[in-house]
Tab-separated table of C-alpha atoms and ligand atoms in Angstrom:
chain	number	residue	atom	x	y	z
B	1	MET	CA	0.013	0.160	0.058
B	2	LYS	CA	2.922	2.325	0.693
B	3	ARG	CA	3.611	2.386	-2.997
B	4	THR	CA	0.393	3.756	-3.934
B	5	LEU	CA	0.898	7.225	-1.891
B	6	PRO	CA	1.399	10.153	-3.857
B	7	GLU	CA	5.284	10.845	-3.853
B	8	ASP	CA	5.084	14.605	-2.951
B	9	PHE	CA	2.782	13.513	0.035
B	10	VAL	CA	5.563	11.131	1.276
B	11	ASP	CA	8.241	13.531	0.659
B	12	ARG	CA	6.298	16.254	2.516
B	13	MET	CA	5.546	13.823	5.519
B	14	ALA	CA	9.225	12.648	5.829
B	15	ALA	CA	10.478	16.617	6.171
B	16	LEU	CA	7.515	17.041	8.725
B	17	LEU	CA	7.931	14.091	10.940
B	18	GLY	CA	11.541	13.056	10.396
B	19	LYS	CA	12.777	9.461	9.709
B	20	GLU	CA	11.904	7.305	12.600
B	21	GLU	CA	8.331	8.695	13.158
B	22	LEU	CA	8.069	8.350	9.387
B	23	SER	CA	8.516	4.682	9.080
B	24	ALA	CA	5.969	3.985	11.861
B	25	PHE	CA	3.329	6.367	9.904
B	26	LEU	CA	3.918	4.452	6.791
B	27	GLU	CA	3.736	1.282	8.436
B	28	SER	CA	0.065	2.200	9.621
B	29	TYR	CA	-0.848	2.024	5.651
B	30	ASN	CA	-0.382	-1.819	5.982
B	31	ARG	CA	-2.970	-2.188	8.845
B	32	VAL	CA	-6.982	-2.412	7.977
B	33	PRO	CA	-8.869	0.489	9.743
B	34	LYS	CA	-11.516	-0.673	12.399
B	35	LYS	CA	-14.947	0.799	11.868
B	36	GLY	CA	-16.932	2.479	14.268
B	37	LEU	CA	-20.548	2.570	15.383
B	38	ARG	CA	-21.890	5.531	17.555
B	39	ALA	CA	-25.093	4.866	19.616
B	40	ASN	CA	-27.961	7.099	18.835
B	41	THR	CA	-28.917	8.418	22.253
B	42	LEU	CA	-32.040	10.049	21.321
B	43	LYS	CA	-33.132	6.290	21.121
B	44	ALA	CA	-30.701	4.137	22.941
B	45	GLY	CA	-27.368	4.013	25.055
B	46	ARG	CA	-24.325	2.367	24.051
B	47	ASP	CA	-25.292	-0.825	25.998
B	48	GLU	CA	-28.604	-1.078	24.732
B	49	MET	CA	-26.981	-0.610	21.177
B	50	THR	CA	-24.072	-3.298	21.778
B	51	GLY	CA	-26.742	-5.610	23.158
B	52	LEU	CA	-29.267	-5.431	19.961
B	53	ILE	CA	-26.330	-6.512	17.496
B	54	PRO	CA	-24.211	-9.284	16.736
B	55	PHE	CA	-20.977	-7.989	16.563
B	56	LYS	CA	-18.114	-8.039	18.785
B	57	THR	CA	-17.378	-4.308	20.091
B	58	GLN	CA	-14.820	-2.468	21.962
B	59	PRO	CA	-15.148	0.926	23.545
B	60	ILE	CA	-13.777	3.940	21.445
B	61	PRO	CA	-11.782	6.010	24.469
B	62	TRP	CA	-12.816	9.672	23.410
B	63	CYS	CA	-16.649	8.805	22.691
B	64	ASP	CA	-18.605	7.447	25.419
B	65	THR	CA	-21.234	6.548	22.810
B	66	GLY	CA	-18.885	4.721	20.349
B	67	ALA	CA	-17.708	1.192	19.774
B	68	TYR	CA	-15.059	-0.323	17.246
B	69	ILE	CA	-16.385	-3.272	15.406
B	70	ASP	CA	-14.129	-5.426	12.910
B	71	ALA	CA	-13.685	-4.051	9.451
B	72	GLU	CA	-15.282	-7.194	7.934
B	73	GLU	CA	-18.793	-6.567	9.554
B	74	ARG	CA	-21.774	-5.184	7.741
B	75	PRO	CA	-23.667	-2.832	10.457
B	76	GLY	CA	-25.786	-1.667	7.553
B	77	LYS	CA	-27.746	-4.915	7.523
B	78	GLN	CA	-29.199	-4.966	11.039
B	79	LEU	CA	-32.672	-3.971	12.099
B	80	ALA	CA	-30.873	-1.823	14.778
B	81	TYR	CA	-29.537	0.238	12.056
B	82	ASN	CA	-32.745	0.501	10.201
B	83	ALA	CA	-34.295	1.551	13.785
B	84	GLY	CA	-31.694	4.350	13.923
B	85	LEU	CA	-30.018	3.035	16.921
B	86	TYR	CA	-26.737	3.790	15.637
B	87	TYR	CA	-24.568	5.782	13.039
B	88	VAL	CA	-21.768	4.175	11.261
B	89	GLN	CA	-18.911	6.480	11.810
B	90	GLU	CA	-14.948	6.424	11.498
B	91	PRO	CA	-13.865	6.591	14.916
B	92	SER	CA	-11.631	9.652	14.605
B	93	ALA	CA	-14.606	11.394	13.151
B	94	MET	CA	-16.335	11.087	16.731
B	95	ILE	CA	-13.859	13.686	18.196
B	96	PRO	CA	-15.280	17.092	16.804
B	97	ALA	CA	-18.919	16.822	17.900
B	98	ALA	CA	-17.734	15.566	21.371
B	99	ALA	CA	-15.193	18.290	21.456
B	100	LEU	CA	-17.873	21.060	20.656
B	101	ALA	CA	-20.285	19.332	23.153
B	102	PRO	CA	-23.292	21.551	22.501
B	103	LYS	CA	-25.894	21.851	25.560
B	104	PRO	CA	-29.549	21.286	25.341
B	105	GLY	CA	-31.444	24.489	24.119
B	106	GLU	CA	-28.403	26.011	22.399
B	107	ARG	CA	-28.169	27.244	18.951
B	108	VAL	CA	-25.868	25.213	16.814
B	109	LEU	CA	-24.668	25.194	13.257
B	110	ASP	CA	-23.039	22.387	11.311
B	111	MET	CA	-21.590	24.229	8.262
B	112	CYS	CA	-20.559	21.247	6.265
B	113	ALA	CA	-22.558	18.624	7.391
B	114	ALA	CA	-23.100	15.593	4.790
B	115	PRO	CA	-23.629	13.049	4.697
B	116	GLY	CA	-24.473	13.775	8.845
B	117	GLY	CA	-22.002	11.830	10.912
B	118	LYS	CA	-21.176	14.977	13.283
B	119	THR	CA	-24.814	16.318	13.074
B	120	THR	CA	-26.452	13.369	13.978
B	121	GLN	CA	-23.776	13.361	16.958
B	122	LEU	CA	-24.581	16.854	18.021
B	123	ALA	CA	-28.233	16.116	17.863
B	124	CYS	CA	-27.548	13.410	20.712
B	125	ALA	CA	-25.850	16.253	22.690
B	126	LEU	CA	-28.925	18.586	22.263
B	127	GLN	CA	-31.816	16.015	23.029
B	128	ASN	CA	-33.861	17.612	20.517
B	129	GLN	CA	-33.855	21.031	22.553
B	130	GLY	CA	-32.743	24.110	21.007
B	131	LEU	CA	-31.982	24.604	17.214
B	132	LEU	CA	-29.438	22.485	15.078
B	133	VAL	CA	-28.738	23.905	11.622
B	134	ALA	CA	-27.211	21.295	9.339
B	135	ASN	CA	-25.936	22.704	6.019
B	136	GLU	CA	-24.470	21.286	3.012
B	137	VAL	CA	-23.500	22.991	0.061
B	138	VAL	CA	-23.878	19.927	-2.501
B	139	LYS	CA	-27.482	19.292	-3.241
B	140	THR	CA	-27.394	15.626	-3.458
B	141	ARG	CA	-25.411	15.208	-0.548
B	142	ALA	CA	-27.803	17.382	1.405
B	143	LYS	CA	-30.571	14.806	0.433
B	144	VAL	CA	-28.182	12.162	1.871
B	145	LEU	CA	-27.773	14.267	4.973
B	146	ALA	CA	-31.817	14.452	5.214
B	147	SER	CA	-32.311	10.823	5.210
B	148	ASN	CA	-29.564	10.309	8.211
B	149	VAL	CA	-31.293	12.912	10.014
B	150	GLU	CA	-34.551	11.148	9.369
B	151	ARG	CA	-33.355	7.605	10.218
B	152	MET	CA	-31.875	8.964	13.485
B	153	GLY	CA	-35.249	10.586	14.625
B	154	ILE	CA	-34.013	14.039	14.972
B	155	ALA	CA	-36.578	16.551	15.533
B	156	ASN	CA	-34.838	19.784	15.759
B	157	ALA	CA	-33.006	19.907	13.002
B	158	ALA	CA	-33.268	22.329	10.073
B	159	ILE	CA	-31.418	21.484	6.839
B	160	THR	CA	-30.249	24.201	4.376
B	161	ASN	CA	-28.603	23.631	0.974
B	162	VAL	CA	-26.664	26.833	0.603
B	163	ARG	CA	-22.996	28.284	0.416
B	164	PRO	CA	-21.899	29.192	3.968
B	165	ASP	CA	-21.848	33.132	3.232
B	166	GLN	CA	-25.842	32.468	2.535
B	167	LEU	CA	-26.418	31.375	5.969
B	168	VAL	CA	-25.904	34.911	7.026
B	169	ASP	CA	-28.688	36.134	5.242
B	170	ILE	CA	-31.029	33.570	6.589
B	171	PHE	CA	-29.920	33.739	10.179
B	172	GLY	CA	-28.603	37.085	10.706
B	173	PRO	CA	-25.259	37.894	12.418
B	174	GLN	CA	-24.242	36.506	15.509
B	175	SER	CA	-26.856	33.873	15.678
B	176	PHE	CA	-25.227	30.805	17.018
B	177	ASP	CA	-23.687	29.683	20.252
B	178	LYS	CA	-21.789	26.844	18.691
B	179	ILE	CA	-20.466	26.110	15.175
B	180	LEU	CA	-18.687	23.149	13.742
B	181	VAL	CA	-16.523	23.576	10.674
B	182	ASP	CA	-15.602	20.087	9.486
B	183	ALA	CA	-14.083	21.751	6.375
B	184	PRO	CA	-13.867	20.190	2.958
B	185	CYS	CA	-10.045	19.442	3.000
B	186	SER	CA	-7.259	17.657	1.008
B	187	GLY	CA	-8.378	14.408	2.698
B	188	GLU	CA	-4.941	13.066	3.632
B	189	GLY	CA	-6.152	11.415	6.494
B	190	MET	CA	-8.323	9.167	4.333
B	191	PHE	CA	-5.540	7.698	2.304
B	192	ARG	CA	-5.862	4.647	3.998
B	193	LYS	CA	-9.267	4.054	3.359
B	194	ASP	CA	-9.950	5.676	0.111
B	195	PRO	CA	-8.205	5.107	-3.053
B	196	ALA	CA	-9.995	7.819	-4.891
B	197	VAL	CA	-9.002	10.455	-2.179
B	198	ARG	CA	-5.078	9.483	-3.085
B	199	SER	CA	-5.633	9.756	-6.743
B	200	ALA	CA	-7.077	13.268	-6.327
B	201	TRP	CA	-4.433	14.649	-4.015
B	202	SER	CA	-1.807	17.409	-5.267
B	203	LEU	CA	0.022	20.362	-3.639
B	204	ASP	CA	-2.149	22.839	-5.492
B	205	ASN	CA	-5.308	21.140	-4.039
B	206	VAL	CA	-3.783	21.481	-0.310
B	207	ALA	CA	-3.278	25.347	-1.218
B	208	GLN	CA	-6.641	25.647	-2.504
B	209	CYS	CA	-8.504	24.087	0.253
B	210	ALA	CA	-6.560	26.436	2.670
B	211	ARG	CA	-7.826	29.415	0.838
B	212	ARG	CA	-11.434	28.063	0.890
B	213	GLN	CA	-11.361	27.231	4.810
B	214	LYS	CA	-10.068	30.757	5.422
B	215	LYS	CA	-13.181	31.922	3.275
B	216	MET	CA	-15.399	29.738	5.500
B	217	LEU	CA	-14.177	31.039	8.750
B	218	GLU	CA	-14.976	34.711	7.643
B	219	THR	CA	-18.309	33.443	7.624
B	220	VAL	CA	-18.045	31.859	10.762
B	221	ASP	CA	-16.952	35.183	12.319
B	222	LEU	CA	-19.999	36.534	11.129
B	223	LEU	CA	-22.451	34.117	12.465
B	224	LEU	CA	-20.826	33.110	15.991
B	225	LYS	CA	-21.988	35.287	18.996
B	226	PRO	CA	-19.297	36.835	20.974
B	227	GLY	CA	-18.128	34.091	23.693
B	228	GLY	CA	-19.556	31.220	21.451
B	229	GLU	CA	-17.427	28.494	20.489
B	230	LEU	CA	-16.016	27.032	17.259
B	231	VAL	CA	-14.681	23.518	16.432
B	232	TYR	CA	-12.586	23.364	13.199
B	233	SER	CA	-11.747	19.881	12.045
B	234	THR	CA	-10.306	18.342	8.804
B	235	CYS	CA	-9.108	14.655	8.035
B	236	THR	CA	-5.598	15.985	6.761
B	237	PHE	CA	-2.308	16.016	8.018
B	238	ALA	CA	-1.477	19.234	6.071
B	239	PRO	CA	-0.336	22.007	8.088
B	240	GLU	CA	-1.554	24.647	5.669
B	241	GLU	CA	-5.075	23.225	6.357
B	242	ASP	CA	-4.631	22.566	10.238
B	243	GLU	CA	-2.231	24.504	12.477
B	244	GLN	CA	-1.612	27.314	10.065
B	245	ILE	CA	-5.580	27.815	9.791
B	246	VAL	CA	-5.531	28.022	13.639
B	247	GLU	CA	-2.730	30.248	13.845
B	248	TYR	CA	-4.522	32.618	11.398
B	249	LEU	CA	-7.688	32.608	13.883
B	250	VAL	CA	-5.535	33.525	16.799
B	251	GLU	CA	-3.673	36.155	14.885
B	252	SER	CA	-6.978	37.975	14.032
B	253	GLY	CA	-6.841	38.693	17.851
B	254	LYS	CA	-10.605	37.349	18.241
B	255	TYR	CA	-9.957	33.749	19.056
B	256	GLU	CA	-8.518	31.973	21.916
B	257	VAL	CA	-7.874	28.215	21.600
B	258	LEU	CA	-9.260	26.083	24.207
B	259	PRO	CA	-8.373	22.612	25.239
B	260	ILE	CA	-9.948	19.420	24.060
B	261	ASP	CA	-10.658	17.291	27.318
B	262	LEU	CA	-11.117	13.980	25.789
B	263	PRO	CA	-9.279	10.757	26.594
B	264	GLY	CA	-6.976	8.526	24.498
B	265	LEU	CA	-5.711	11.313	22.397
B	266	PRO	CA	-2.075	11.774	22.771
B	267	ASP	CA	-0.967	13.805	19.811
B	268	HIS	CA	-1.588	17.479	19.513
B	269	GLY	CA	-1.179	20.578	16.969
B	270	ARG	CA	2.559	21.404	16.346
B	271	PRO	CA	3.551	24.780	16.947
B	272	ALA	CA	6.904	23.970	14.509
B	273	TRP	CA	4.280	23.256	11.867
B	274	THR	CA	2.815	26.966	11.960
B	275	VAL	CA	4.160	29.869	10.082
B	276	HIS	CA	4.921	32.411	13.157
B	277	GLY	CA	5.542	29.442	15.767
B	278	CYS	CA	1.748	29.790	17.073
B	279	GLY	CA	2.170	28.042	20.711
B	280	ALA	CA	-1.544	28.070	21.134
B	281	VAL	CA	-1.831	25.285	18.460
B	282	SER	CA	-0.694	22.622	20.890
B	283	GLN	CA	-4.162	22.624	22.489
B	284	ALA	CA	-5.592	21.327	19.158
B	285	VAL	CA	-5.715	17.601	18.698
B	286	ARG	CA	-4.085	15.615	15.881
B	287	VAL	CA	-5.088	11.917	15.301
B	288	MET	CA	-1.997	10.117	13.941
B	289	PRO	CA	-2.952	6.705	12.699
B	290	HIS	CA	0.530	5.112	13.943
B	291	ARG	CA	-0.434	6.059	17.440
B	292	VAL	CA	-4.366	5.414	17.804
B	293	GLU	CA	-6.722	3.267	16.350
B	294	GLY	CA	-8.475	5.904	13.819
B	295	GLU	CA	-7.760	7.727	10.615
B	296	GLY	CA	-5.897	11.032	10.494
B	297	HIS	CA	-7.542	13.975	11.712
B	298	PHE	CA	-7.162	17.572	13.018
B	299	ILE	CA	-9.239	19.114	15.673
B	300	ALA	CA	-9.023	22.346	17.186
B	301	LYS	CA	-11.661	24.218	19.622
B	302	LEU	CA	-11.812	27.970	19.845
B	303	ARG	CA	-13.614	30.489	21.641
B	304	LYS	CA	-14.581	34.033	20.184
B	305	THR	CA	-13.600	36.391	22.709
B	306	ALA	CA	-16.579	38.143	24.453
B	307	ASP	CA	-15.425	41.682	23.451
B	308	ALA	CA	-14.507	40.980	19.734
B	309	ALA	CA	-15.421	43.598	17.460
B	310	PRO	CA	-18.592	42.439	15.304
B	311	ALA	CA	-17.344	41.448	12.040
B	312	ALA	CA	-18.168	43.566	9.156
B	313	SER	CA	-20.530	42.061	6.361
B	314	PRO	CA	-19.002	41.763	3.036
B	315	GLN	CA	-20.307	44.663	0.991
B	316	GLY	CA	-22.324	44.177	-2.144
B	317	LYS	CA	-22.646	40.539	-1.954
B	318	ARG	CA	-26.038	39.589	-0.823
B	319	SER	CA	-29.331	40.209	-2.322
B	320	LYS	CA	-31.723	42.047	-0.387
B	321	LYS	CA	-34.666	40.699	-2.483
B	322	LYS	CA	-36.975	38.303	-0.915
B	323	LYS	CA	-38.276	35.432	-2.688
B	324	ARG	CA	-41.740	34.601	-2.876
B	325	SER	CA	-42.038	31.866	-0.047
B	326	LEU	CA	-43.437	28.535	-0.528
B	327	TRP	CA	-44.221	28.386	3.117
B	328	ARG	CA	-47.098	29.404	5.009
B	329	ARG	CA	-48.424	28.977	8.540
B	330	ALA	CA	-50.755	25.932	8.958
B	331	SER	CA	-54.541	27.112	8.532
B	332	LYS	CA	-57.131	26.240	10.948
B	333	LYS	CA	-58.458	23.484	8.586
B	334	ASP	CA	-55.023	21.904	8.174
B	335	LEU	CA	-54.860	21.858	12.061
B	336	LYS	CA	-58.333	20.476	12.570
B	337	ASP	CA	-57.244	17.624	9.965
B	338	PHE	CA	-54.187	16.949	11.526
B	339	THR	CA	-56.041	16.941	15.281
B	340	ALA	CA	-58.209	14.265	13.930
B	341	PHE	CA	-55.628	12.112	12.908
B	342	SER	CA	-53.556	12.568	16.329
B	343	GLU	CA	-56.653	11.961	18.065
B	344	THR	CA	-57.340	8.479	16.329
B	345	VAL	CA	-53.667	7.168	16.797
B	346	GLY	CA	-53.206	8.966	20.217
B	347	LEU	CA	-50.283	11.079	19.099
B	348	HIS	CA	-48.576	13.698	21.295
B	349	LEU	CA	-46.077	16.165	19.997
B	350	ASP	CA	-43.749	18.350	22.027
B	351	ARG	CA	-43.924	21.109	19.421
B	352	SER	CA	-46.695	22.974	17.693
B	353	ASP	CA	-45.241	25.692	15.642
B	354	PHE	CA	-46.707	24.310	12.231
B	355	VAL	CA	-45.954	25.309	8.765
B	356	ILE	CA	-46.886	24.019	5.307
B	357	ALA	CA	-45.095	23.852	1.935
B	358	SER	CA	-46.689	21.955	-0.781
B	359	ASP	CA	-49.437	20.325	1.287
B	360	THR	CA	-46.717	18.803	3.660
B	361	LEU	CA	-46.908	19.718	7.396
B	362	THR	CA	-43.635	20.521	9.116
B	363	VAL	CA	-43.273	21.357	12.724
B	364	LEU	CA	-40.398	24.026	13.135
B	365	PRO	CA	-37.527	23.826	15.555
B	366	GLU	CA	-37.421	26.390	18.725
B	367	GLY	CA	-35.857	29.278	17.457
B	368	LEU	CA	-36.626	29.254	13.790
B	369	TYR	CA	-39.500	31.511	12.128
B	370	LEU	CA	-41.550	31.402	9.245
B	371	ASP	CA	-40.340	34.361	7.667
B	372	GLN	CA	-36.828	33.055	7.532
B	373	LEU	CA	-37.976	30.447	5.243
B	374	ASN	CA	-38.275	32.983	2.466
B	375	GLN	CA	-34.370	32.964	2.161
B	376	GLY	CA	-32.170	30.446	0.774
B	377	ARG	CA	-32.731	26.595	-0.006
B	378	TRP	CA	-34.312	24.565	2.573
B	379	VAL	CA	-34.143	20.745	2.311
B	380	ARG	CA	-36.123	20.382	5.465
B	381	PRO	CA	-36.535	23.301	8.117
B	382	GLY	CA	-37.741	20.925	10.893
B	383	LEU	CA	-39.687	17.869	11.458
B	384	GLU	CA	-41.880	16.851	8.440
B	385	ILE	CA	-45.084	15.405	10.025
B	386	GLY	CA	-46.987	14.308	7.080
B	387	THR	CA	-49.042	15.284	3.807
B	388	PHE	CA	-52.422	16.256	3.141
B	389	LYS	CA	-53.841	14.181	0.423
B	390	LYS	CA	-57.293	14.836	-0.806
B	391	GLY	CA	-58.389	16.283	2.687
B	392	ARG	CA	-56.874	13.369	4.561
B	393	PHE	CA	-53.772	13.632	6.269
B	394	GLU	CA	-50.886	10.958	5.825
B	395	PRO	CA	-48.132	10.618	8.290
B	396	SER	CA	-44.416	10.696	7.147
B	397	HIS	CA	-41.982	8.291	7.559
B	398	THR	CA	-39.868	11.042	9.105
B	399	LEU	CA	-42.367	11.314	11.689
B	400	ALA	CA	-42.403	7.663	12.490
B	401	MET	CA	-38.538	7.569	13.105
B	402	ALA	CA	-38.855	10.654	15.434
B	403	LEU	CA	-41.372	9.200	17.739
B	404	THR	CA	-40.665	7.453	21.026
B	405	ARG	CA	-43.004	4.626	22.486
B	406	ASP	CA	-44.611	6.988	24.978
B	407	GLN	CA	-45.878	9.615	22.254
B	408	ILE	CA	-48.263	7.309	20.304
B	409	ALA	CA	-50.690	4.667	21.376
B	410	SER	CA	-51.474	3.017	18.013
B	411	VAL	CA	-48.419	0.649	18.069
B	412	TYR	CA	-47.817	-2.928	16.407
B	413	ASN	CA	-44.876	-4.792	17.613
B	414	PHE	CA	-43.160	-7.243	15.175
B	415	LYS	CA	-43.515	-10.773	16.702
B	416	ASP	CA	-39.808	-11.302	15.758
B	417	ASP	CA	-36.908	-10.370	13.457
B	418	ASP	CA	-38.063	-12.352	10.389
B	419	GLU	CA	-41.593	-10.428	10.600
B	420	ALA	CA	-39.561	-7.067	10.826
B	421	TYR	CA	-37.403	-7.933	8.004
B	422	ALA	CA	-40.281	-8.786	5.826
B	423	TYR	CA	-41.665	-5.426	6.817
B	424	LEU	CA	-38.612	-3.641	5.700
B	425	LYS	CA	-38.880	-5.848	2.296
B	426	GLY	CA	-42.151	-4.284	1.852
B	427	GLU	CA	-44.619	-7.145	2.582
B	428	PRO	CA	-47.790	-6.866	4.281
B	429	ILE	CA	-48.158	-7.945	7.777
B	430	ALA	CA	-50.920	-9.960	9.456
B	431	ASN	CA	-53.265	-7.821	11.679
B	432	THR	CA	-53.487	-10.274	14.685
B	433	GLY	CA	-54.757	-7.736	17.038
B	434	ALA	CA	-57.853	-5.427	16.510
B	435	LEU	CA	-55.794	-2.674	15.205
B	436	LYS	CA	-57.618	0.016	12.968
B	437	GLY	CA	-55.950	2.744	10.826
B	438	TRP	CA	-52.375	4.232	11.010
B	439	THR	CA	-49.938	2.038	13.431
B	440	LEU	CA	-46.494	2.698	14.356
B	441	MET	CA	-44.710	-0.600	13.181
B	442	CYS	CA	-41.897	-1.303	15.956
B	443	TRP	CA	-39.069	-3.490	16.302
B	444	ARG	CA	-38.406	-4.370	20.140
B	445	GLY	CA	-40.231	-1.003	20.783
B	446	TYR	CA	-38.320	1.073	18.183
B	447	PRO	CA	-40.138	2.354	15.094
B	448	LEU	CA	-39.414	1.239	11.673
B	449	GLY	CA	-42.049	3.065	10.094
B	450	TRP	CA	-45.908	2.913	9.318
B	451	GLY	CA	-48.487	0.550	8.476
B	452	LYS	CA	-52.159	0.878	7.863
B	453	ALA	CA	-54.540	-1.956	9.700
B	454	SER	CA	-57.718	-2.862	7.999
B	455	GLY	CA	-59.323	-6.248	8.472
B	456	GLY	CA	-56.732	-9.193	8.574
B	457	ALA	CA	-53.653	-7.166	7.059
B	458	ILE	CA	-51.433	-4.202	7.946
B	459	LYS	CA	-50.703	-2.283	4.686
B	460	ASN	CA	-47.031	-1.764	4.381
B	461	HIS	CA	-46.000	1.966	4.208
B	462	PHE	CA	-42.167	1.496	4.615
B	463	PRO	CA	-40.941	3.886	1.889
B	464	LYS	CA	-40.130	2.099	-1.622
B	465	GLY	CA	-36.939	3.816	-1.647
B	466	LEU	CA	-35.668	2.476	1.677
B	467	ARG	CA	-36.775	-1.152	1.148
B	468	ILE	CA	-34.589	-3.881	1.519
B	469	LEU	CA	-33.974	-6.754	-1.017
B	470	LYS	CA	-32.646	-9.363	1.464
B	471	LYS	CA	-31.695	-9.728	5.135
S	501	SAM	C1	-15.539	16.613	5.550
S	501	SAM	S1	-17.027	16.650	4.609
S	501	SAM	C2	-18.124	16.808	5.996
S	501	SAM	C3	-18.490	15.432	6.703
S	501	SAM	C4	-19.671	15.552	7.644
S	501	SAM	N1	-19.487	16.578	8.493
S	501	SAM	C5	-19.799	14.380	8.357
S	501	SAM	O1	-19.506	14.337	9.490
S	501	SAM	O2	-20.595	13.573	7.871
S	501	SAM	C6	-17.041	18.260	4.056
S	501	SAM	C7	-18.353	18.675	3.427
S	501	SAM	O3	-17.989	20.340	2.885
S	501	SAM	C8	-18.816	20.277	1.636
S	501	SAM	N2	-18.280	21.423	0.899
S	501	SAM	C9	-17.543	21.081	-0.223
S	501	SAM	N3	-17.098	22.380	-0.727
S	501	SAM	C10	-17.567	23.376	0.173
S	501	SAM	C11	-17.745	25.067	0.087
S	501	SAM	N4	-17.078	25.580	-0.489
S	501	SAM	N5	-18.257	25.367	1.291
S	501	SAM	C12	-19.092	24.623	2.216
S	501	SAM	N6	-19.085	23.261	2.260
S	501	SAM	C13	-18.133	22.534	1.041
S	501	SAM	C14	-18.784	18.810	1.048
S	501	SAM	O4	-19.588	18.587	-0.292
S	501	SAM	C15	-18.615	18.045	2.129
S	501	SAM	O5	-20.086	17.403	2.185
């Protein structure tokens, strides 16, 4: 595998690490990386998760909800996966959200969010309280992000598909307590896992990534409250994208670097790899694959000083024009139809700020308002509840995944795993009880989707696009 590494990359690493460390570093490319799972604590803790899967697991030191599994395991095939009990995530990728550690009720932005590993981890920390904005600039990736947010049953996420600078138009300056920038980078830390990243690498690309990262951080400066916290992370070893970016922030006079207090991470940012010898970078964490079980990463946590002067908005870039919005507040008739549905299934929701677009009812998270939906491209501004079809309300799969067992009365529990797999394949289920109408279909108490009971059968409403072909 060593031979397939780009030559310029090996030369650079030789100069940075020195001969002895370089040979251990290159040796790590002969090992197969382990996979990681992270429990979705909106639904289940790590012990509950490990009890429901057939894999040998080991704790991940820096993430108390994470577990290593062997590389050959296929965690995406499990019922627990379909029930959203865990996210499959590279172990090092669990560090940034753990370092940011938002608290329930805070306003948090994940600026580069797809496919959603860190978004779903931040959501666990927020426990559905406060606002979690997950933004992804690439449309197709934003859709994958939305489907992961859906599977994990997150109720307080608003998903946007805009350039970072457009977030200022939507949310206004100084609107977030905490921001995660998991920056697009040259990806050197992924060389072991992904040959495509190795072949796309070049020194020019490193320089281009560093320029783009600085630009994104200008936007962060507009969006972050004074005293607010930023985690900046990459999956590259390149100092231009790591230590030198942190040095750039420190030299602006507006940021101080904070320690990252997580166990099992022996390596830190290296002041020698900065331009002006910025000592504060030694508070940042580096993941070196020859030292810990994880792919290469860099993570820095910074606080914007409370007295930092507000950043000036770039002039002439933004359009003041408001687009005609697709969104409106739910009418009395909409609410009446929805209430009729809720009463039939015994549904209770925690929030009631209902908005509608294209007949789809959505409940907005705390701190997000209808007039903000006029700006930018929204994938989902909140929890999609369902759609009005010819005057009748049809609940969405997203709602099913976000419900807990104490929020709804009409529930069917699969009699065994085979029946649950049959449901995921799209087969009808026998109505052995006296169920009628919309029913939440649950595996061991965890929702997998909806069914509609009538007579002796429960019609399968598991989305066609998510159905599995075999176990
Ligand atoms: C490292 S990945 C994010 C991974 C994600 N945080 C997770 O944990 O699943 C970086 C993301 O930035 C997006 N991106 C690419 N160019 C960008 C730009 N100019 N501004 C903002 N995001 C960009 C990419 O599409 C990609 O999804």
